[in-house]
């Protein structure tokens, strides 16, 4: 008797805490996970090294890293080395915003999903801790899914693709608890906007503050290595 | 007295006939044109050389070429050198389809538009001669625009971005007539899926057939150089 093939999912993985958790959730739901990361001129290449380790730990079927030259566009502290990463909280859309980042990443995930005949794309966006990024909102994700199904052969054939955002309504505390239950090794993940070459976090940027507080709230020992 | 600054547009340019015409139209409408091309592992690098010449001829403010490694995904005759380009017409979605291509290209255009504070993106898609590509249909473009305005700071601030498709309802004949009136040098453009290194067209592929017939129908001398 043949067992049916597992469904395939493309999973976006940055190397951070959220996307690692999304990958663990996709895997837990029975998907064969094809993991996609981007080298887009971000300061923190250690994040990409982390992604490789995480993909391995969570038994991805395949992990691809696409080189993108978004730094040519400028306009963000994450890719423009002449702008300082802010250490203060703000209500405005932060300078760490990379233009159209999730749209670009999801688009490339869509291309790979079409080739693989994967029916699902997982992205670890979060509307609670979304830091003002417009492309982390549920209405954005829904609009992307609608567009994706008009863009592709799969949509035309009536077998739609779904964009799954398992973290969208979770607090950092809940994300950490869920991922820990699924065996994510958060010691491998890097969230810091300005981690050093060894992957050690600054402890002061917006991303570090949210992460540190998340472990405190979850009552789970923080495995992050700080500078 | 200061003259008001011209509005900015990001214009996608492949180096083919359609996108060259779209660029001429954007320029004719008074936009400062920021031209974007992609090196995505296509067979015909001569198309990119053509794009550079066209951007110059049509006085683009800037021309950027982004290297994308879509060939890693495989799945199309345009990027997978082991699949032959078909010479027969077909009702099915053709093998020359590149997965999610317009979505990826528009997404990167969106990123650049956001940095430039451009309010418009031009793309030379055409629903008449669209060869079965789902991402050339008006409903796809409308869905992309909706998504784009949810994705970006610009959309959040209530100053929406528009995706302009000036060729969408035009026949090849009408495109050629319009572009000729605007001074497009079609001798610079390359449409062939398998042009040789000197930019000479095969004359037999789907794209060549449409183009040749377009010049015949327009009553305009075909400047294409054939092999």
Tab-separated table of C-alpha atoms in Angstrom:
chain	number	residue	atom	x	y	z
A	1	UNK	CA	0.000	0.000	0.000
A	2	UNK	CA	1.381	3.402	-0.934
A	3	UNK	CA	1.223	6.126	1.630
A	4	UNK	CA	0.073	9.383	0.054
A	5	UNK	CA	2.850	11.933	-0.535
A	6	UNK	CA	3.062	14.702	2.041
A	7	UNK	CA	1.853	18.097	0.865
A	8	UNK	CA	4.624	20.564	0.059
A	9	UNK	CA	5.060	24.015	1.518
A	10	UNK	CA	7.517	26.793	0.788
A	11	UNK	CA	8.554	28.344	4.099
A	12	UNK	CA	10.241	31.746	4.362
A	13	UNK	CA	13.037	31.643	6.923
A	14	UNK	CA	15.071	34.653	7.998
A	15	UNK	CA	17.002	32.950	10.745
A	16	UNK	CA	15.031	34.805	13.404
A	17	UNK	CA	12.814	33.503	16.156
A	18	UNK	CA	9.480	34.010	14.394
A	19	UNK	CA	10.261	32.368	11.081
A	20	UNK	CA	11.949	29.422	12.813
A	21	UNK	CA	8.736	28.886	14.760
A	22	UNK	CA	6.653	29.124	11.577
A	23	UNK	CA	8.878	26.450	10.013
A	24	UNK	CA	8.398	24.151	13.013
A	25	UNK	CA	4.627	24.659	12.759
A	26	UNK	CA	4.567	23.892	9.031
A	27	UNK	CA	6.533	20.730	9.660
A	28	UNK	CA	4.256	19.780	12.568
A	29	UNK	CA	1.237	20.111	10.256
A	30	UNK	CA	2.734	17.424	8.027
A	31	UNK	CA	4.203	19.494	5.234
A	32	UNK	CA	7.413	18.686	3.443
A	33	UNK	CA	9.149	22.027	3.910
A	34	UNK	CA	11.107	23.781	1.176
A	35	UNK	CA	12.826	26.611	2.955
A	36	UNK	CA	13.691	29.908	1.298
A	37	UNK	CA	15.990	32.606	2.660
A	38	UNK	CA	17.328	35.792	1.136
A	39	UNK	CA	20.703	37.409	1.120
A	40	UNK	CA	19.576	40.966	0.449
A	41	UNK	CA	22.477	43.001	1.731
A	42	UNK	CA	21.292	42.922	5.331
A	43	UNK	CA	23.887	43.875	7.885
A	44	UNK	CA	23.522	40.689	9.769
A	45	UNK	CA	24.816	37.821	7.655
A	46	UNK	CA	24.876	35.816	10.854
A	47	UNK	CA	21.095	35.658	10.437
A	48	UNK	CA	21.621	33.674	7.225
A	49	UNK	CA	24.082	31.332	8.880
A	50	UNK	CA	21.461	30.817	11.580
A	51	UNK	CA	18.860	30.050	8.893
A	52	UNK	CA	21.040	27.252	7.544
A	53	UNK	CA	21.371	25.669	10.979
A	54	UNK	CA	17.667	26.014	11.727
A	55	UNK	CA	16.635	24.483	8.394
A	56	UNK	CA	18.877	21.535	9.204
A	57	UNK	CA	17.630	21.194	12.790
A	58	UNK	CA	13.998	21.275	11.669
A	59	UNK	CA	14.604	18.775	8.834
A	60	UNK	CA	13.738	20.928	5.823
A	61	UNK	CA	13.658	18.942	2.578
A	62	UNK	CA	15.634	21.691	0.892
A	63	UNK	CA	16.990	25.139	1.772
A	64	UNK	CA	17.721	27.779	-0.843
A	65	UNK	CA	19.253	31.178	-0.336
A	66	UNK	CA	18.493	33.719	-3.051
A	67	UNK	CA	20.843	36.663	-3.444
A	68	UNK	CA	18.911	39.897	-3.948
A	69	UNK	CA	20.488	43.293	-4.379
A	70	UNK	CA	17.880	45.350	-2.528
A	71	UNK	CA	20.679	47.405	-1.034
A	72	UNK	CA	20.883	49.089	-4.438
A	73	UNK	CA	17.558	50.718	-3.656
A	74	UNK	CA	18.746	52.129	-0.322
A	75	UNK	CA	16.154	53.624	1.988
A	76	UNK	CA	16.465	51.413	5.071
A	77	UNK	CA	18.749	51.035	8.044
A	78	UNK	CA	18.786	47.288	7.465
A	79	UNK	CA	20.487	47.651	4.124
A	80	UNK	CA	21.962	51.167	4.122
A	81	UNK	CA	25.054	51.084	6.295
A	82	UNK	CA	25.128	54.865	6.579
A	83	UNK	CA	21.891	54.971	8.648
A	84	UNK	CA	22.054	54.019	12.314
A	85	UNK	CA	19.688	51.409	13.695
A	86	UNK	CA	17.413	53.213	16.166
A	87	UNK	CA	17.396	52.143	19.790
A	88	UNK	CA	14.276	54.080	20.783
A	89	UNK	CA	10.713	52.903	20.334
A	90	UNK	CA	8.571	54.925	17.963
A	91	UNK	CA	4.986	54.994	16.734
A	92	UNK	CA	6.074	55.741	13.189
A	93	UNK	CA	6.986	53.156	10.599
A	94	UNK	CA	10.580	52.434	11.587
A	95	UNK	CA	13.674	53.217	9.565
A	96	UNK	CA	14.459	49.483	9.646
A	97	UNK	CA	11.671	49.015	7.113
A	98	UNK	CA	12.957	47.435	3.885
A	99	UNK	CA	10.859	48.610	0.931
A	100	UNK	CA	8.313	46.041	-0.179
A	101	UNK	CA	10.286	43.314	1.561
A	102	UNK	CA	7.558	40.806	2.312
A	103	UNK	CA	6.069	41.389	-1.137
A	104	UNK	CA	9.385	40.599	-2.786
A	105	UNK	CA	9.981	37.568	-0.551
A	106	UNK	CA	6.466	36.183	-0.999
A	107	UNK	CA	6.686	36.719	-4.754
A	108	UNK	CA	9.828	34.644	-5.007
A	109	UNK	CA	8.284	32.031	-2.717
A	110	UNK	CA	5.315	31.994	-5.075
A	111	UNK	CA	7.587	31.311	-8.042
A	112	UNK	CA	9.239	28.403	-6.292
A	113	UNK	CA	5.898	27.082	-5.024
A	114	UNK	CA	4.611	27.008	-8.562
A	115	UNK	CA	7.587	24.991	-9.799
A	116	UNK	CA	7.386	22.598	-6.840
A	117	UNK	CA	3.586	22.363	-7.083
A	118	UNK	CA	3.456	23.338	-3.429
A	119	UNK	CA	0.027	24.490	-2.343
A	120	UNK	CA	1.052	26.541	0.666
A	121	UNK	CA	3.517	29.284	1.587
A	122	UNK	CA	4.305	29.877	5.257
A	123	UNK	CA	5.491	33.272	6.478
A	124	UNK	CA	6.131	34.131	10.112
A	125	UNK	CA	4.608	37.613	10.128
A	126	UNK	CA	3.031	38.847	13.272
A	127	UNK	CA	0.440	41.571	13.641
A	128	UNK	CA	0.957	41.972	17.390
A	129	UNK	CA	4.657	42.804	17.440
A	130	UNK	CA	4.675	44.010	13.870
A	131	UNK	CA	6.534	47.244	14.656
A	132	UNK	CA	4.487	49.257	12.195
A	133	UNK	CA	5.411	47.330	9.072
A	134	UNK	CA	2.345	47.580	6.797
A	135	UNK	CA	3.193	44.277	5.123
A	136	UNK	CA	2.647	42.305	8.323
A	137	UNK	CA	-1.087	43.013	8.535
A	138	UNK	CA	-3.725	40.320	7.871
A	139	UNK	CA	-5.395	42.463	5.173
A	140	UNK	CA	-2.092	42.660	3.327
A	141	UNK	CA	-1.633	38.886	3.451
A	142	UNK	CA	-5.192	38.313	2.206
A	143	UNK	CA	-4.589	40.708	-0.702
A	144	UNK	CA	-1.346	38.938	-1.569
A	145	UNK	CA	-3.124	35.584	-1.638
A	146	UNK	CA	-5.833	36.942	-3.937
A	147	UNK	CA	-3.209	38.401	-6.258
A	148	UNK	CA	-1.156	35.189	-6.189
A	149	UNK	CA	-4.099	33.122	-7.342
A	150	UNK	CA	-4.674	35.459	-10.286
A	151	UNK	CA	-0.964	35.419	-11.142
A	152	UNK	CA	-0.343	31.737	-11.550
A	153	UNK	CA	-1.308	28.653	-13.454
A	154	UNK	CA	-2.342	27.082	-10.194
A	155	UNK	CA	-4.918	29.811	-9.569
A	156	UNK	CA	-6.213	29.469	-13.134
A	157	UNK	CA	-6.674	25.714	-12.711
A	158	UNK	CA	-8.848	26.256	-9.634
A	159	UNK	CA	-6.450	24.724	-7.124
A	160	UNK	CA	-5.564	27.810	-5.132
A	161	UNK	CA	-2.399	28.533	-3.248
A	162	UNK	CA	-2.669	29.557	0.389
A	163	UNK	CA	-0.506	31.936	2.372
A	164	UNK	CA	-0.321	30.658	5.929
A	165	UNK	CA	0.598	32.994	8.778
A	166	UNK	CA	0.467	30.786	11.872
A	167	UNK	CA	1.985	33.488	14.117
A	168	UNK	CA	-0.173	36.373	13.043
A	169	UNK	CA	-2.248	36.655	16.210
A	170	UNK	CA	0.297	35.358	18.695
A	171	UNK	CA	2.240	37.380	21.229
A	172	UNK	CA	6.000	36.860	21.425
A	173	UNK	CA	5.369	34.894	24.602
A	174	UNK	CA	2.946	32.560	22.825
A	175	UNK	CA	5.293	32.142	19.854
A	176	UNK	CA	8.143	31.120	22.141
A	177	UNK	CA	5.940	28.697	24.058
A	178	UNK	CA	4.619	27.085	20.868
A	179	UNK	CA	8.057	26.789	19.287
A	180	UNK	CA	9.584	25.358	22.444
A	181	UNK	CA	6.854	22.704	22.534
A	182	UNK	CA	7.750	21.828	18.925
A	183	UNK	CA	11.446	21.512	19.697
A	184	UNK	CA	12.775	24.705	18.136
A	185	UNK	CA	16.302	25.397	19.351
A	186	UNK	CA	16.071	29.155	19.883
A	187	UNK	CA	19.763	29.223	20.682
A	188	UNK	CA	20.272	28.892	16.918
A	189	UNK	CA	18.053	31.848	16.018
A	190	UNK	CA	19.260	35.415	15.629
A	191	UNK	CA	16.785	38.293	15.964
A	192	UNK	CA	19.158	41.217	16.505
A	193	UNK	CA	19.362	43.918	13.837
A	194	UNK	CA	23.052	44.340	14.594
A	195	UNK	CA	24.344	40.970	15.763
A	196	UNK	CA	28.099	40.579	15.654
A	197	UNK	CA	29.921	38.107	13.414
A	198	UNK	CA	29.520	35.389	16.024
A	199	UNK	CA	25.744	35.873	16.103
A	200	UNK	CA	25.734	37.616	19.500
A	201	UNK	CA	22.887	40.077	20.000
A	202	UNK	CA	23.213	43.755	20.957
A	203	UNK	CA	20.428	43.547	23.524
A	204	UNK	CA	19.282	47.113	22.914
A	205	UNK	CA	17.606	47.275	19.482
A	206	UNK	CA	13.837	47.031	19.096
A	207	UNK	CA	14.045	43.411	17.987
A	208	UNK	CA	16.247	42.396	20.951
A	209	UNK	CA	13.930	44.116	23.437
A	210	UNK	CA	10.847	42.290	22.121
A	211	UNK	CA	12.657	38.974	22.148
A	212	UNK	CA	14.112	39.309	25.624
A	213	UNK	CA	10.730	40.299	27.040
A	214	UNK	CA	9.131	37.352	25.214
A	215	UNK	CA	11.304	34.836	27.040
A	216	UNK	CA	10.620	36.571	30.346
A	217	UNK	CA	6.859	36.499	29.732
A	218	UNK	CA	6.963	32.875	28.533
A	219	UNK	CA	8.844	31.825	31.647
A	220	UNK	CA	11.428	30.129	29.464
A	221	UNK	CA	15.176	30.542	29.881
A	222	UNK	CA	16.498	32.917	27.216
A	223	UNK	CA	19.161	31.060	25.187
A	224	UNK	CA	20.187	34.238	23.329
A	225	UNK	CA	23.889	35.003	23.405
A	226	UNK	CA	24.429	38.706	24.086
A	227	UNK	CA	27.482	40.818	23.278
B	1	UNK	CA	9.239	80.914	-10.580
B	2	UNK	CA	9.926	77.264	-9.855
B	3	UNK	CA	8.495	74.749	-12.243
B	4	UNK	CA	6.937	71.842	-10.376
B	5	UNK	CA	9.034	68.669	-10.380
B	6	UNK	CA	7.948	66.009	-12.844
B	7	UNK	CA	6.232	62.991	-11.322
B	8	UNK	CA	8.409	59.896	-11.115
B	9	UNK	CA	7.608	56.488	-12.530
B	10	UNK	CA	9.381	53.161	-12.301
B	11	UNK	CA	9.185	51.495	-15.718
B	12	UNK	CA	9.856	47.799	-16.261
B	13	UNK	CA	11.904	47.262	-19.405
B	14	UNK	CA	12.798	43.865	-20.835
B	15	UNK	CA	14.388	45.111	-24.011
B	16	UNK	CA	11.482	43.879	-26.091
B	17	UNK	CA	9.059	45.792	-28.279
B	18	UNK	CA	6.218	46.076	-25.773
B	19	UNK	CA	8.132	47.380	-22.784
B	20	UNK	CA	10.055	49.862	-24.972
B	21	UNK	CA	6.712	51.255	-26.105
B	22	UNK	CA	5.452	51.455	-22.529
B	23	UNK	CA	8.574	53.425	-21.606
B	24	UNK	CA	8.006	55.868	-24.482
B	25	UNK	CA	4.399	56.311	-23.338
B	26	UNK	CA	5.405	56.968	-19.727
B	27	UNK	CA	7.901	59.541	-20.889
B	28	UNK	CA	5.320	61.109	-23.216
B	29	UNK	CA	2.960	61.492	-20.250
B	30	UNK	CA	5.561	63.647	-18.520
B	31	UNK	CA	7.070	61.173	-16.073
B	32	UNK	CA	10.714	61.102	-15.105
B	33	UNK	CA	11.382	57.457	-15.875
B	34	UNK	CA	13.424	55.175	-13.613
B	35	UNK	CA	13.907	52.060	-15.657
B	36	UNK	CA	14.277	48.597	-14.150
B	37	UNK	CA	15.433	45.448	-15.929
B	38	UNK	CA	16.233	41.980	-14.655
B	39	UNK	CA	18.989	39.554	-15.388
B	40	UNK	CA	17.174	36.393	-14.360
B	41	UNK	CA	19.068	33.716	-16.213
B	42	UNK	CA	17.140	34.220	-19.444
B	43	UNK	CA	18.737	32.690	-22.506
B	44	UNK	CA	18.808	35.922	-24.372
B	45	UNK	CA	21.231	38.325	-22.701
B	46	UNK	CA	21.042	40.354	-25.886
B	47	UNK	CA	17.628	41.437	-24.595
B	48	UNK	CA	19.374	43.125	-21.663
B	49	UNK	CA	21.878	44.826	-23.918
B	50	UNK	CA	18.921	46.056	-25.941
B	51	UNK	CA	17.300	47.376	-22.749
B	52	UNK	CA	20.367	49.490	-22.034
B	53	UNK	CA	20.282	51.043	-25.500
B	54	UNK	CA	16.534	51.666	-25.344
B	55	UNK	CA	16.739	53.327	-21.919
B	56	UNK	CA	19.403	55.627	-23.333
B	57	UNK	CA	17.466	56.387	-26.520
B	58	UNK	CA	14.304	57.178	-24.575
B	59	UNK	CA	16.170	59.342	-22.035
B	60	UNK	CA	15.518	57.409	-18.851
B	61	UNK	CA	16.716	59.261	-15.737
B	62	UNK	CA	18.282	56.042	-14.473
B	63	UNK	CA	18.480	52.397	-15.539
B	64	UNK	CA	19.105	49.594	-13.075
B	65	UNK	CA	19.561	45.922	-13.823
B	66	UNK	CA	18.850	43.565	-10.938
B	67	UNK	CA	20.379	40.113	-11.015
B	68	UNK	CA	17.881	37.457	-9.968
B	69	UNK	CA	18.590	33.759	-9.813
B	70	UNK	CA	15.204	32.490	-10.935
B	71	UNK	CA	16.953	29.831	-12.987
B	72	UNK	CA	17.516	28.041	-9.678
B	73	UNK	CA	13.791	27.339	-9.616
B	74	UNK	CA	13.755	25.790	-13.077
B	75	UNK	CA	10.413	25.043	-14.682
B	76	UNK	CA	10.519	27.197	-17.819
B	77	UNK	CA	12.051	27.045	-21.278
B	78	UNK	CA	13.185	30.651	-20.842
B	79	UNK	CA	15.449	29.732	-17.971
B	80	UNK	CA	15.935	25.968	-18.201
B	81	UNK	CA	18.353	25.324	-21.027
B	82	UNK	CA	17.390	21.667	-21.223
B	83	UNK	CA	13.842	22.445	-22.460
B	84	UNK	CA	13.383	23.429	-26.095
B	85	UNK	CA	11.515	26.612	-26.979
B	86	UNK	CA	8.341	25.516	-28.796
B	87	UNK	CA	7.753	26.674	-32.342
B	88	UNK	CA	4.094	25.637	-32.523
B	89	UNK	CA	1.148	27.657	-31.277
B	90	UNK	CA	-0.787	26.163	-28.393
B	91	UNK	CA	-3.876	26.945	-26.351
B	92	UNK	CA	-2.202	25.873	-23.152
B	93	UNK	CA	-0.091	28.062	-20.917
B	94	UNK	CA	3.222	27.912	-22.752
B	95	UNK	CA	6.415	26.312	-21.489
B	96	UNK	CA	8.083	29.725	-21.853
B	97	UNK	CA	6.186	30.794	-18.734
B	98	UNK	CA	8.543	31.925	-15.942
B	99	UNK	CA	6.970	31.226	-12.553
B	100	UNK	CA	5.489	34.324	-10.960
B	101	UNK	CA	7.635	36.515	-13.191
B	102	UNK	CA	5.514	39.640	-13.353
B	103	UNK	CA	4.775	39.357	-9.640
B	104	UNK	CA	8.479	39.235	-8.836
B	105	UNK	CA	9.288	42.078	-11.235
B	106	UNK	CA	6.439	44.296	-10.028
B	107	UNK	CA	7.390	43.607	-6.414
B	108	UNK	CA	10.925	44.817	-6.964
B	109	UNK	CA	9.597	47.803	-8.915
B	110	UNK	CA	7.373	48.519	-5.927
B	111	UNK	CA	10.367	48.515	-3.604
B	112	UNK	CA	12.250	50.963	-5.772
B	113	UNK	CA	9.148	53.131	-6.264
B	114	UNK	CA	8.793	53.413	-2.536
B	115	UNK	CA	12.376	54.570	-2.083
B	116	UNK	CA	12.096	57.033	-4.987
B	117	UNK	CA	8.659	58.214	-3.862
B	118	UNK	CA	7.433	57.416	-7.357
B	119	UNK	CA	3.656	57.197	-7.575
B	120	UNK	CA	3.401	55.035	-10.680
B	121	UNK	CA	4.806	51.790	-12.068
B	122	UNK	CA	4.542	51.122	-15.794
B	123	UNK	CA	4.513	47.593	-17.160
B	124	UNK	CA	4.045	46.698	-20.807
B	125	UNK	CA	1.731	43.727	-20.355
B	126	UNK	CA	-0.796	43.007	-23.010
B	127	UNK	CA	-3.998	41.036	-22.673
B	128	UNK	CA	-4.514	40.634	-26.428
B	129	UNK	CA	-1.277	38.875	-27.334
B	130	UNK	CA	-0.714	37.591	-23.820
B	131	UNK	CA	-0.021	34.014	-24.929
B	132	UNK	CA	-1.868	32.537	-21.975
B	133	UNK	CA	0.239	34.085	-19.213
B	134	UNK	CA	-2.143	34.553	-16.284
B	135	UNK	CA	-0.125	37.479	-14.965
B	136	UNK	CA	-0.885	39.628	-18.005
B	137	UNK	CA	-4.620	39.902	-17.306
B	138	UNK	CA	-6.258	43.145	-16.124
B	139	UNK	CA	-7.727	41.419	-13.059
B	140	UNK	CA	-4.257	40.326	-12.024
B	141	UNK	CA	-2.890	43.866	-12.371
B	142	UNK	CA	-5.793	45.286	-10.349
B	143	UNK	CA	-5.166	42.730	-7.594
B	144	UNK	CA	-1.465	43.586	-7.550
B	145	UNK	CA	-2.261	47.281	-7.174
B	146	UNK	CA	-4.612	46.582	-4.258
B	147	UNK	CA	-1.983	44.424	-2.579
B	148	UNK	CA	0.748	47.019	-3.212
B	149	UNK	CA	-1.226	49.728	-1.464
B	150	UNK	CA	-1.669	47.528	1.582
B	151	UNK	CA	2.028	46.607	1.543
B	152	UNK	CA	3.652	49.989	1.670
B	153	UNK	CA	3.968	53.165	3.664
B	154	UNK	CA	2.615	55.033	0.667
B	155	UNK	CA	-0.638	53.071	0.758
B	156	UNK	CA	-0.917	53.623	4.515
B	157	UNK	CA	-0.504	57.377	4.095
B	158	UNK	CA	-3.415	57.499	1.640
B	159	UNK	CA	-1.365	58.467	-1.407
B	160	UNK	CA	-1.776	55.309	-3.454
B	161	UNK	CA	0.572	53.873	-6.009
B	162	UNK	CA	-0.798	53.051	-9.431
B	163	UNK	CA	0.179	50.258	-11.797
B	164	UNK	CA	-0.166	51.561	-15.346
B	165	UNK	CA	-0.555	49.146	-18.247
B	166	UNK	CA	-0.842	51.403	-21.307
B	167	UNK	CA	-0.634	48.485	-23.750
B	168	UNK	CA	-3.126	46.201	-22.101
B	169	UNK	CA	-5.905	46.550	-24.694
B	170	UNK	CA	-3.758	47.237	-27.750
B	171	UNK	CA	-3.051	44.858	-30.616
B	172	UNK	CA	0.570	44.405	-31.689
B	173	UNK	CA	-0.268	46.563	-34.715
B	174	UNK	CA	-1.539	49.396	-32.494
B	175	UNK	CA	1.468	49.114	-30.153
B	176	UNK	CA	3.869	49.453	-33.080
B	177	UNK	CA	1.969	52.411	-34.510
B	178	UNK	CA	1.860	54.208	-31.154
B	179	UNK	CA	5.541	53.589	-30.422
B	180	UNK	CA	6.603	54.664	-33.881
B	181	UNK	CA	4.696	57.927	-33.421
B	182	UNK	CA	6.606	58.449	-30.146
B	183	UNK	CA	9.985	57.849	-31.776
B	184	UNK	CA	10.774	54.362	-30.467
B	185	UNK	CA	13.637	52.837	-32.465
B	186	UNK	CA	12.340	49.287	-32.810
B	187	UNK	CA	15.605	48.305	-34.450
B	188	UNK	CA	17.038	48.378	-30.918
B	189	UNK	CA	14.429	46.062	-29.420
B	190	UNK	CA	14.760	42.285	-29.217
B	191	UNK	CA	11.630	40.131	-28.866
B	192	UNK	CA	12.987	36.742	-29.862
B	193	UNK	CA	13.154	33.988	-27.241
B	194	UNK	CA	16.325	32.666	-28.834
B	195	UNK	CA	18.093	35.642	-30.381
B	196	UNK	CA	21.760	35.064	-31.176
B	197	UNK	CA	24.603	36.943	-29.512
B	198	UNK	CA	24.300	39.767	-32.021
B	199	UNK	CA	20.606	40.238	-31.192
B	200	UNK	CA	19.377	38.653	-34.428
B	201	UNK	CA	15.968	37.004	-34.171
B	202	UNK	CA	15.120	33.392	-35.043
B	203	UNK	CA	11.956	34.393	-36.900
B	204	UNK	CA	10.124	31.198	-35.937
B	205	UNK	CA	9.320	31.369	-32.218
B	206	UNK	CA	5.941	32.550	-30.943
B	207	UNK	CA	7.298	35.967	-30.037
B	208	UNK	CA	8.916	36.472	-33.466
B	209	UNK	CA	5.737	35.461	-35.274
B	210	UNK	CA	3.615	37.958	-33.338
B	211	UNK	CA	6.130	40.724	-33.902
B	212	UNK	CA	6.596	40.135	-37.615
B	213	UNK	CA	2.847	40.055	-38.163
B	214	UNK	CA	2.507	43.269	-36.120
B	215	UNK	CA	4.753	45.210	-38.471
B	216	UNK	CA	2.898	43.782	-41.483
B	217	UNK	CA	-0.472	44.790	-39.997
B	218	UNK	CA	0.805	48.241	-38.981
B	219	UNK	CA	2.109	48.879	-42.485
B	220	UNK	CA	5.474	49.799	-41.001
B	221	UNK	CA	8.774	48.462	-42.283
B	222	UNK	CA	10.075	45.743	-39.922
B	223	UNK	CA	13.520	46.811	-38.619
B	224	UNK	CA	14.118	43.428	-36.954
B	225	UNK	CA	17.376	41.739	-37.877
B	226	UNK	CA	16.789	38.061	-38.533
B	227	UNK	CA	19.325	35.231	-38.404
